[in-house]
CSV table of C-alpha atoms in Angstrom, one decimal:
chain,number,residue,atom,x,y,z
A,70,UNK,CA,0.0,0.0,0.0
A,71,UNK,CA,1.2,3.5,-0.9
A,72,UNK,CA,-0.5,6.2,1.0
A,73,UNK,CA,-1.0,9.3,-1.1
A,74,UNK,CA,0.7,12.5,-0.1
A,75,UNK,CA,0.3,15.9,-1.7
A,76,UNK,CA,3.5,18.0,-1.4
A,77,UNK,CA,3.1,20.2,-4.4
A,78,UNK,CA,3.3,24.0,-4.0
A,79,UNK,CA,-0.5,24.2,-4.4
A,80,UNK,CA,-3.2,23.1,-4.2
A,81,UNK,CA,-2.4,21.7,-0.8
A,82,UNK,CA,-4.0,19.0,1.5
A,83,UNK,CA,-7.4,19.7,2.9
A,84,UNK,CA,-7.8,18.7,6.6
A,85,UNK,CA,-10.3,15.9,7.2
A,86,UNK,CA,-12.6,18.0,9.4
A,87,UNK,CA,-12.7,20.6,6.7
A,88,UNK,CA,-13.6,18.0,4.1
A,89,UNK,CA,-16.4,16.7,6.3
A,90,UNK,CA,-17.7,20.2,6.8
A,91,UNK,CA,-17.9,20.8,3.1
A,92,UNK,CA,-19.6,17.4,2.5
A,93,UNK,CA,-22.6,18.4,4.6
A,94,UNK,CA,-25.8,19.2,2.7
A,95,UNK,CA,-25.6,22.5,0.8
A,96,UNK,CA,-27.1,25.6,2.5
A,97,UNK,CA,-28.8,28.5,0.8
A,98,UNK,CA,-26.8,31.7,0.6
A,99,UNK,CA,-29.8,33.9,1.5
A,100,UNK,CA,-30.7,31.8,4.6
A,101,UNK,CA,-30.1,32.7,8.2
A,102,UNK,CA,-27.5,29.9,8.5
A,103,UNK,CA,-25.3,31.4,5.8
A,104,UNK,CA,-25.8,34.9,7.2
A,105,UNK,CA,-24.3,33.7,10.5
A,106,UNK,CA,-21.5,31.9,8.8
A,107,UNK,CA,-20.6,34.9,6.6
A,108,UNK,CA,-20.5,37.2,9.6
A,109,UNK,CA,-18.1,34.9,11.4
A,110,UNK,CA,-15.9,34.4,8.4
A,111,UNK,CA,-15.7,38.2,7.7
A,112,UNK,CA,-14.4,38.9,11.2
A,113,UNK,CA,-12.0,36.0,11.2
A,114,UNK,CA,-10.6,37.1,7.8
A,115,UNK,CA,-9.9,40.5,9.1
A,116,UNK,CA,-7.8,39.0,11.9
A,117,UNK,CA,-6.0,36.7,9.4
A,118,UNK,CA,-5.1,39.6,7.0
A,119,UNK,CA,-4.6,41.9,10.0
A,120,UNK,CA,-6.7,44.7,8.6
A,121,UNK,CA,-9.7,46.9,9.6
A,122,UNK,CA,-11.0,46.5,6.0
A,123,UNK,CA,-13.5,43.9,4.9
A,124,UNK,CA,-11.9,41.0,3.0
A,125,UNK,CA,-13.9,40.3,-0.1
A,126,UNK,CA,-14.4,36.7,-1.2
A,127,UNK,CA,-15.4,36.4,-4.8
A,128,UNK,CA,-15.8,33.0,-6.3
A,129,UNK,CA,-12.8,32.8,-8.6
A,130,UNK,CA,-9.2,31.6,-8.6
A,131,UNK,CA,-6.1,33.5,-7.5
A,132,UNK,CA,-5.6,34.7,-11.0
A,133,UNK,CA,-9.1,36.1,-11.0
A,134,UNK,CA,-8.4,38.0,-7.8
A,135,UNK,CA,-5.2,39.4,-9.4
A,136,UNK,CA,-7.1,40.6,-12.4
A,137,UNK,CA,-9.8,42.1,-10.1
A,138,UNK,CA,-7.1,44.0,-8.2
A,139,UNK,CA,-5.8,45.6,-11.4
A,140,UNK,CA,-9.2,46.2,-13.1
A,141,UNK,CA,-10.6,47.9,-10.0
A,142,UNK,CA,-7.8,50.3,-9.2
A,143,UNK,CA,-6.3,51.4,-12.5
A,144,UNK,CA,-7.2,52.9,-15.9
A,145,UNK,CA,-5.9,52.3,-19.4
A,146,UNK,CA,-2.6,54.0,-20.0
A,147,UNK,CA,-1.7,54.1,-16.3
A,148,UNK,CA,1.9,53.4,-15.6
A,149,UNK,CA,2.7,50.5,-13.2
A,150,UNK,CA,5.8,48.9,-11.9
A,151,UNK,CA,6.0,45.1,-12.0
A,152,UNK,CA,8.6,43.4,-9.8
A,153,UNK,CA,9.4,40.4,-12.1
A,154,UNK,CA,11.5,37.5,-10.7
A,155,UNK,CA,9.4,34.5,-11.6
A,156,UNK,CA,6.5,32.9,-13.5
A,157,UNK,CA,3.7,34.5,-11.3
A,158,UNK,CA,5.2,38.0,-11.7
A,159,UNK,CA,4.9,37.4,-15.5
A,160,UNK,CA,1.2,36.9,-14.8
A,161,UNK,CA,1.1,40.4,-13.4
A,162,UNK,CA,2.8,41.5,-16.7
A,163,UNK,CA,0.2,39.7,-18.8
A,164,UNK,CA,-2.7,41.2,-16.9
A,165,UNK,CA,-1.3,44.7,-17.0
A,166,UNK,CA,-0.7,44.5,-20.7
A,167,UNK,CA,-4.2,43.0,-21.3
A,168,UNK,CA,-5.7,46.1,-19.7
A,169,UNK,CA,-3.5,48.5,-21.7
A,170,UNK,CA,-1.3,49.7,-18.8
A,171,UNK,CA,2.2,51.1,-19.4
A,172,UNK,CA,4.6,48.7,-17.6
A,173,UNK,CA,8.0,49.5,-16.0
A,174,UNK,CA,9.6,46.1,-15.3
A,175,UNK,CA,12.0,45.6,-12.5
A,176,UNK,CA,13.5,42.3,-13.4
A,177,UNK,CA,15.7,39.9,-11.3
A,178,UNK,CA,17.0,36.4,-12.3
A,179,UNK,CA,14.8,33.5,-11.2
A,180,UNK,CA,15.9,32.6,-7.7
A,181,UNK,CA,16.7,36.2,-6.7
A,182,UNK,CA,14.7,39.2,-5.6
A,183,UNK,CA,14.5,42.9,-6.3
A,184,UNK,CA,15.8,45.0,-3.3
A,185,UNK,CA,13.5,47.8,-2.1
A,186,UNK,CA,16.1,50.4,-3.1
A,187,UNK,CA,15.7,49.5,-6.7
A,188,UNK,CA,12.0,50.0,-6.4
A,189,UNK,CA,12.6,53.4,-4.6
A,190,UNK,CA,14.8,54.4,-7.5
A,191,UNK,CA,12.2,53.4,-10.1
A,192,UNK,CA,9.5,55.4,-8.2
A,193,UNK,CA,11.8,58.5,-8.3
A,194,UNK,CA,12.4,58.0,-12.0
A,195,UNK,CA,8.7,57.5,-12.8
A,196,UNK,CA,6.7,59.9,-10.6
A,197,UNK,CA,3.5,59.1,-12.5
A,198,UNK,CA,3.4,55.4,-11.4
A,199,UNK,CA,0.0,54.5,-10.2
A,200,UNK,CA,0.7,51.0,-8.8
A,201,UNK,CA,3.4,48.6,-7.9
A,202,UNK,CA,2.6,44.9,-8.6
A,203,UNK,CA,4.5,42.3,-6.7
A,204,UNK,CA,4.5,38.8,-5.4
A,205,UNK,CA,5.1,38.1,-1.7
A,206,UNK,CA,6.0,34.5,-2.1
A,207,UNK,CA,7.1,33.7,-5.7
A,208,UNK,CA,6.2,30.0,-5.7
A,209,UNK,CA,7.7,29.3,-9.1
A,210,UNK,CA,11.2,29.9,-7.6
A,211,UNK,CA,10.8,29.6,-3.9
A,212,UNK,CA,11.7,33.2,-3.1
A,213,UNK,CA,10.1,35.5,-0.5
A,214,UNK,CA,10.1,39.2,-1.6
A,215,UNK,CA,10.7,42.0,0.9
A,216,UNK,CA,7.1,43.3,0.8
A,217,UNK,CA,7.6,45.2,4.0
A,218,UNK,CA,10.5,47.1,2.4
A,219,UNK,CA,8.4,47.7,-0.7
A,220,UNK,CA,5.6,49.1,1.4
A,221,UNK,CA,8.0,51.5,3.1
A,222,UNK,CA,9.3,53.0,-0.2
A,223,UNK,CA,5.8,53.0,-1.8
A,224,UNK,CA,4.1,54.7,1.1
A,225,UNK,CA,5.6,58.1,0.3
A,226,UNK,CA,4.4,58.1,-3.3
A,227,UNK,CA,1.0,58.3,-5.0
A,228,UNK,CA,1.3,54.6,-6.1
A,229,UNK,CA,-0.6,51.8,-4.4
A,230,UNK,CA,1.2,48.6,-3.5
A,231,UNK,CA,-0.7,45.5,-4.8
A,232,UNK,CA,0.6,42.2,-3.3
A,233,UNK,CA,0.0,38.7,-4.6
A,234,UNK,CA,-0.2,36.8,-1.3
A,235,UNK,CA,-1.6,33.6,-2.8
A,236,UNK,CA,1.2,31.4,-1.4
A,237,UNK,CA,2.0,33.5,1.7
A,238,UNK,CA,-1.3,34.3,3.4
A,239,UNK,CA,-1.6,32.1,6.5
A,240,UNK,CA,2.0,31.0,6.0
A,241,UNK,CA,4.3,34.0,6.3
A,242,UNK,CA,4.1,37.2,8.3
A,243,UNK,CA,1.9,39.7,6.4
A,244,UNK,CA,0.2,42.3,8.6
A,245,UNK,CA,-1.6,44.4,5.9
A,246,UNK,CA,-2.4,47.6,7.9
A,247,UNK,CA,0.8,47.7,10.0
A,248,UNK,CA,3.0,47.4,6.9
A,249,UNK,CA,1.0,49.7,4.8
A,250,UNK,CA,0.0,47.4,2.0
A,251,UNK,CA,-2.8,48.7,-0.2
A,252,UNK,CA,-4.1,45.5,-1.8
A,253,UNK,CA,-3.7,42.0,-0.6
A,254,UNK,CA,-4.7,39.3,-3.1
A,255,UNK,CA,-5.0,35.7,-2.1
A,256,UNK,CA,-6.9,32.5,-2.8
A,257,UNK,CA,-8.2,29.4,-1.0
A,258,UNK,CA,-6.0,26.6,-2.2
A,259,UNK,CA,-2.6,27.1,-0.4
A,260,UNK,CA,-2.2,28.3,3.2
A,261,UNK,CA,-5.9,28.2,3.7
A,262,UNK,CA,-6.0,24.5,3.1
A,263,UNK,CA,-9.1,24.5,0.8
A,264,UNK,CA,-10.0,23.5,-2.7
A,265,UNK,CA,-9.4,26.1,-5.4
A,266,UNK,CA,-12.3,28.4,-6.2
A,267,UNK,CA,-12.3,31.3,-3.7
A,268,UNK,CA,-10.5,34.6,-4.2
A,269,UNK,CA,-9.6,36.9,-1.4
A,270,UNK,CA,-9.0,40.7,-1.7
A,271,UNK,CA,-8.5,43.4,0.9
A,272,UNK,CA,-8.1,47.1,-0.1
A,273,UNK,CA,-6.8,50.0,2.0
A,274,UNK,CA,-8.6,53.4,2.0
A,275,UNK,CA,-5.9,54.6,-0.5
A,276,UNK,CA,-6.7,51.7,-2.8
A,277,UNK,CA,-10.5,52.4,-2.5
A,278,UNK,CA,-9.8,56.0,-3.5
A,279,UNK,CA,-8.0,54.6,-6.5
A,280,UNK,CA,-11.0,52.4,-7.2
A,281,UNK,CA,-13.2,55.5,-7.5
A,282,UNK,CA,-10.9,56.8,-10.2
A,283,UNK,CA,-10.6,53.5,-12.1
A,284,UNK,CA,-12.1,53.5,-15.6
A,285,UNK,CA,-11.3,49.9,-16.6
A,286,UNK,CA,-14.3,47.7,-17.4
A,287,UNK,CA,-15.6,45.2,-14.8
A,288,UNK,CA,-18.9,43.6,-13.9
A,289,UNK,CA,-18.6,40.3,-12.1
A,290,UNK,CA,-15.4,41.4,-10.3
A,291,UNK,CA,-16.6,44.9,-9.5
A,292,UNK,CA,-15.1,45.2,-6.0
A,293,UNK,CA,-16.9,48.5,-5.2
A,294,UNK,CA,-20.2,46.7,-5.6
A,295,UNK,CA,-18.9,43.7,-3.8
A,296,UNK,CA,-17.9,45.9,-0.9
A,297,UNK,CA,-21.4,47.3,-0.6
A,298,UNK,CA,-23.0,43.9,-0.4
A,299,UNK,CA,-20.3,42.6,2.0
A,300,UNK,CA,-20.9,45.6,4.4
A,301,UNK,CA,-24.5,44.4,4.6
A,302,UNK,CA,-23.3,40.9,5.2
A,303,UNK,CA,-24.8,39.8,1.9
A,304,UNK,CA,-23.5,37.9,-1.1
A,305,UNK,CA,-23.7,39.9,-4.3
A,306,UNK,CA,-23.9,36.8,-6.5
A,307,UNK,CA,-24.1,33.1,-5.6
A,308,UNK,CA,-20.9,32.5,-3.5
A,309,UNK,CA,-18.8,29.4,-3.3
A,310,UNK,CA,-21.0,28.1,-0.5
A,311,UNK,CA,-19.2,24.8,0.3
A,312,UNK,CA,-15.8,26.5,0.2
A,313,UNK,CA,-17.1,29.2,2.5
A,314,UNK,CA,-18.3,26.5,4.9
A,315,UNK,CA,-14.8,25.0,4.8
A,316,UNK,CA,-13.2,28.4,5.3
A,317,UNK,CA,-15.0,28.8,8.5
A,318,UNK,CA,-13.5,25.6,9.8
A,319,UNK,CA,-10.0,26.6,8.5
A,320,UNK,CA,-10.2,30.0,10.2
A,321,UNK,CA,-11.2,28.3,13.5
A,322,UNK,CA,-8.2,26.0,13.2
A,323,UNK,CA,-5.9,28.9,12.6
A,324,UNK,CA,-7.4,30.8,15.6
A,325,UNK,CA,-6.9,27.7,17.8
A,326,UNK,CA,-3.2,27.3,16.8
A,327,UNK,CA,-2.7,31.0,16.9
A,328,UNK,CA,-1.5,32.9,13.8
A,329,UNK,CA,2.0,33.6,15.2
A,330,UNK,CA,2.3,29.9,15.8
A,331,UNK,CA,1.1,29.1,12.3
A,332,UNK,CA,3.8,31.4,10.9
A,333,UNK,CA,6.5,29.9,13.2
A,334,UNK,CA,5.4,26.3,12.1
A,335,UNK,CA,5.9,27.2,8.5
A,336,UNK,CA,9.2,28.7,9.1
A,337,UNK,CA,10.3,25.6,11.0
A,338,UNK,CA,9.1,23.3,8.3
A,339,UNK,CA,10.9,25.2,5.6
A,340,UNK,CA,14.2,25.4,7.6
A,341,UNK,CA,14.0,21.6,8.1
A,342,UNK,CA,13.4,21.0,4.4
A,343,UNK,CA,16.2,23.2,3.4
A,344,UNK,CA,18.6,21.6,5.9
A,345,UNK,CA,17.6,18.2,4.7
A,346,UNK,CA,18.3,19.0,1.1
A,347,UNK,CA,21.6,20.6,1.8
A,348,UNK,CA,22.6,17.6,3.9
A,349,UNK,CA,22.3,15.6,0.7
A,350,UNK,CA,24.7,17.9,-1.0
A,351,UNK,CA,22.0,19.6,-3.0
A,352,UNK,CA,21.9,23.3,-3.8
A,353,UNK,CA,18.9,25.5,-2.8
A,354,UNK,CA,17.6,27.4,-5.8
A,355,UNK,CA,16.7,30.7,-4.0
A,356,UNK,CA,19.8,32.9,-3.9
A,357,UNK,CA,18.2,35.2,-1.3
A,358,UNK,CA,15.3,35.0,1.2
A,359,UNK,CA,13.6,31.6,0.7
A,360,UNK,CA,9.8,31.3,1.0
A,361,UNK,CA,8.4,29.4,4.0
A,362,UNK,CA,5.7,27.9,1.7
A,363,UNK,CA,8.0,25.6,-0.3
A,364,UNK,CA,11.5,24.5,-0.9
A,365,UNK,CA,13.0,24.8,-4.4
A,366,UNK,CA,16.1,22.7,-5.0
A,367,UNK,CA,18.5,22.3,-7.9
A,368,UNK,CA,18.9,18.7,-8.9
A,369,UNK,CA,22.4,17.2,-9.2
A,370,UNK,CA,24.2,17.5,-12.5
A,371,UNK,CA,23.2,14.7,-14.8
A,372,UNK,CA,19.8,14.2,-13.1
A,373,UNK,CA,16.6,15.4,-14.8
A,374,UNK,CA,14.3,17.1,-12.4
A,375,UNK,CA,11.2,15.8,-14.2
A,376,UNK,CA,12.4,12.3,-13.5
A,377,UNK,CA,12.7,13.1,-9.8
A,378,UNK,CA,9.1,14.3,-9.9
A,379,UNK,CA,8.0,11.1,-11.7
A,380,UNK,CA,10.0,9.0,-9.2
A,381,UNK,CA,8.1,10.6,-6.2
A,382,UNK,CA,4.8,9.8,-7.9
A,383,UNK,CA,5.6,6.3,-9.2
A,384,UNK,CA,7.6,4.9,-6.3
A,385,UNK,CA,6.1,6.7,-3.3
A,386,UNK,CA,2.7,8.1,-4.4
A,387,UNK,CA,3.8,11.6,-3.4
A,388,UNK,CA,3.1,14.6,-5.6
A,389,UNK,CA,5.7,17.3,-5.9
A,390,UNK,CA,6.4,19.6,-8.8
A,391,UNK,CA,9.3,20.7,-11.0
A,392,UNK,CA,10.3,24.0,-12.4
A,393,UNK,CA,8.5,26.3,-14.8
A,394,UNK,CA,9.8,28.1,-17.9
A,395,UNK,CA,13.6,28.5,-17.6
A,396,UNK,CA,13.8,26.2,-14.6
A,397,UNK,CA,12.0,23.3,-16.1
A,398,UNK,CA,14.1,20.1,-15.8
A,399,UNK,CA,16.5,21.9,-13.4
A,400,UNK,CA,14.7,22.2,-10.1
A,401,UNK,CA,12.1,20.5,-8.0
A,402,UNK,CA,9.6,22.2,-5.7
A,403,UNK,CA,8.4,20.6,-2.5
A,404,UNK,CA,5.5,22.3,-0.8
A,405,UNK,CA,5.0,22.4,3.0
A,406,UNK,CA,2.2,24.8,3.5
A,407,UNK,CA,-1.2,24.5,5.2
A,408,UNK,CA,-2.1,21.2,6.7
A,409,UNK,CA,1.5,20.0,7.1
A,410,UNK,CA,3.5,18.9,10.1
A,411,UNK,CA,7.0,17.7,10.9
A,412,UNK,CA,6.6,14.1,9.8
A,413,UNK,CA,5.3,15.2,6.4
A,414,UNK,CA,8.6,16.9,5.7
A,415,UNK,CA,10.6,13.9,6.9
A,416,UNK,CA,8.5,11.6,4.7
A,417,UNK,CA,9.3,13.9,1.7
A,418,UNK,CA,13.0,13.9,2.5
A,419,UNK,CA,13.1,10.1,2.9
A,420,UNK,CA,11.4,9.8,-0.5
A,421,UNK,CA,13.9,12.3,-2.0
A,422,UNK,CA,16.8,10.1,-0.8
A,423,UNK,CA,15.2,7.0,-2.3
A,424,UNK,CA,14.4,8.7,-5.7
A,425,UNK,CA,17.9,10.1,-6.1
A,426,UNK,CA,19.4,6.7,-5.3
A,427,UNK,CA,17.1,5.0,-7.8
A,428,UNK,CA,18.3,7.5,-10.4
A,429,UNK,CA,22.0,6.6,-9.8
A,430,UNK,CA,23.0,9.5,-7.6
A,431,UNK,CA,25.1,8.6,-4.5
A,432,UNK,CA,23.1,9.2,-1.3
A,433,UNK,CA,24.1,9.1,2.4
A,434,UNK,CA,20.9,7.5,3.6
A,435,UNK,CA,19.4,9.2,6.6
A,436,UNK,CA,21.5,12.4,6.2
A,437,UNK,CA,18.5,14.6,5.3
A,438,UNK,CA,16.4,13.2,8.1
A,439,UNK,CA,19.1,13.8,10.7
A,440,UNK,CA,19.5,17.4,9.5
A,441,UNK,CA,15.7,18.0,9.6
A,442,UNK,CA,15.3,16.4,13.0
A,443,UNK,CA,17.9,18.8,14.4
A,444,UNK,CA,15.8,21.7,13.3
A,445,UNK,CA,12.7,20.2,14.8
A,446,UNK,CA,14.6,19.6,18.1
A,447,UNK,CA,15.3,23.3,18.4
A,448,UNK,CA,11.8,23.6,19.9
A,449,UNK,CA,13.1,22.0,23.0
């Protein structure tokens, strides 16, 4: 028997109690039961995002929420800065170009990040910039961008800071109001431990002011309309009812563990995974701050990363992922976000040792596990 284990960088495992909650008979979104659920979820989402603003929950993917952030705050011809260091930053580029925005691209090689001083310089050179579009956790490369630093340099300008937090919300520290982030964009299928299908957006007052000026077309994802309904505790359109039911369970789980503890757990899991990979002589792909959501590792010379991914699936029934674009065939990406504990990481590392051995790479069996266990032992 091979127990299935999902260790991809998203979607992520859904806890059994959340699955059971979502399997209950469907409820009507205009009934009193949903009214109570929505009210609870709204307050808990504010605590998760750490904002006084309502967190909007349109039924869409993370990409839909990214598009909504652009369409609701900008107008055709507006100049924006895109921090581009990976595949999901290129999605910002595609969305911006689709809406006729003028793009200033701050590019860094995959595996690296753009320091805040480069953003500050770009803002000085382009005083008419209306928005800065960034990822927090770039899951295509395993890098965590310095969003706090970006917020500090953006705050003094007229630009709003729009942050893709799809693979960082509920994983890494991200206090929206305290850091001065203007738009937080996220989705249900990563740190929130739910199936795909729910977008999350929170806008600052500065961003809502930009929304009033926006001339880009929108209907379904008109956030100003969504905000009016949410303030009345109503759904504008039919919501993703079952996912919202699951979200209530997830938010209760996060509250029980405590958000600071959730962040510390993800940091510990990522440090253990990185220590394990390095103990096998592997090179971590991120050259700078690694994301706590996943570990991206370069495969040894002569080993095809896609064969490592296949080996995980075929021999161990574990799903991980490889690289995208220029990193395809060169790196593997192992997710450890959401419903993940210490032994999930050690299981993944044990499988990595076996797969590398099967592919003819010399392995010191147990080395990665010893390194990971040392990290876990730091808790005392």
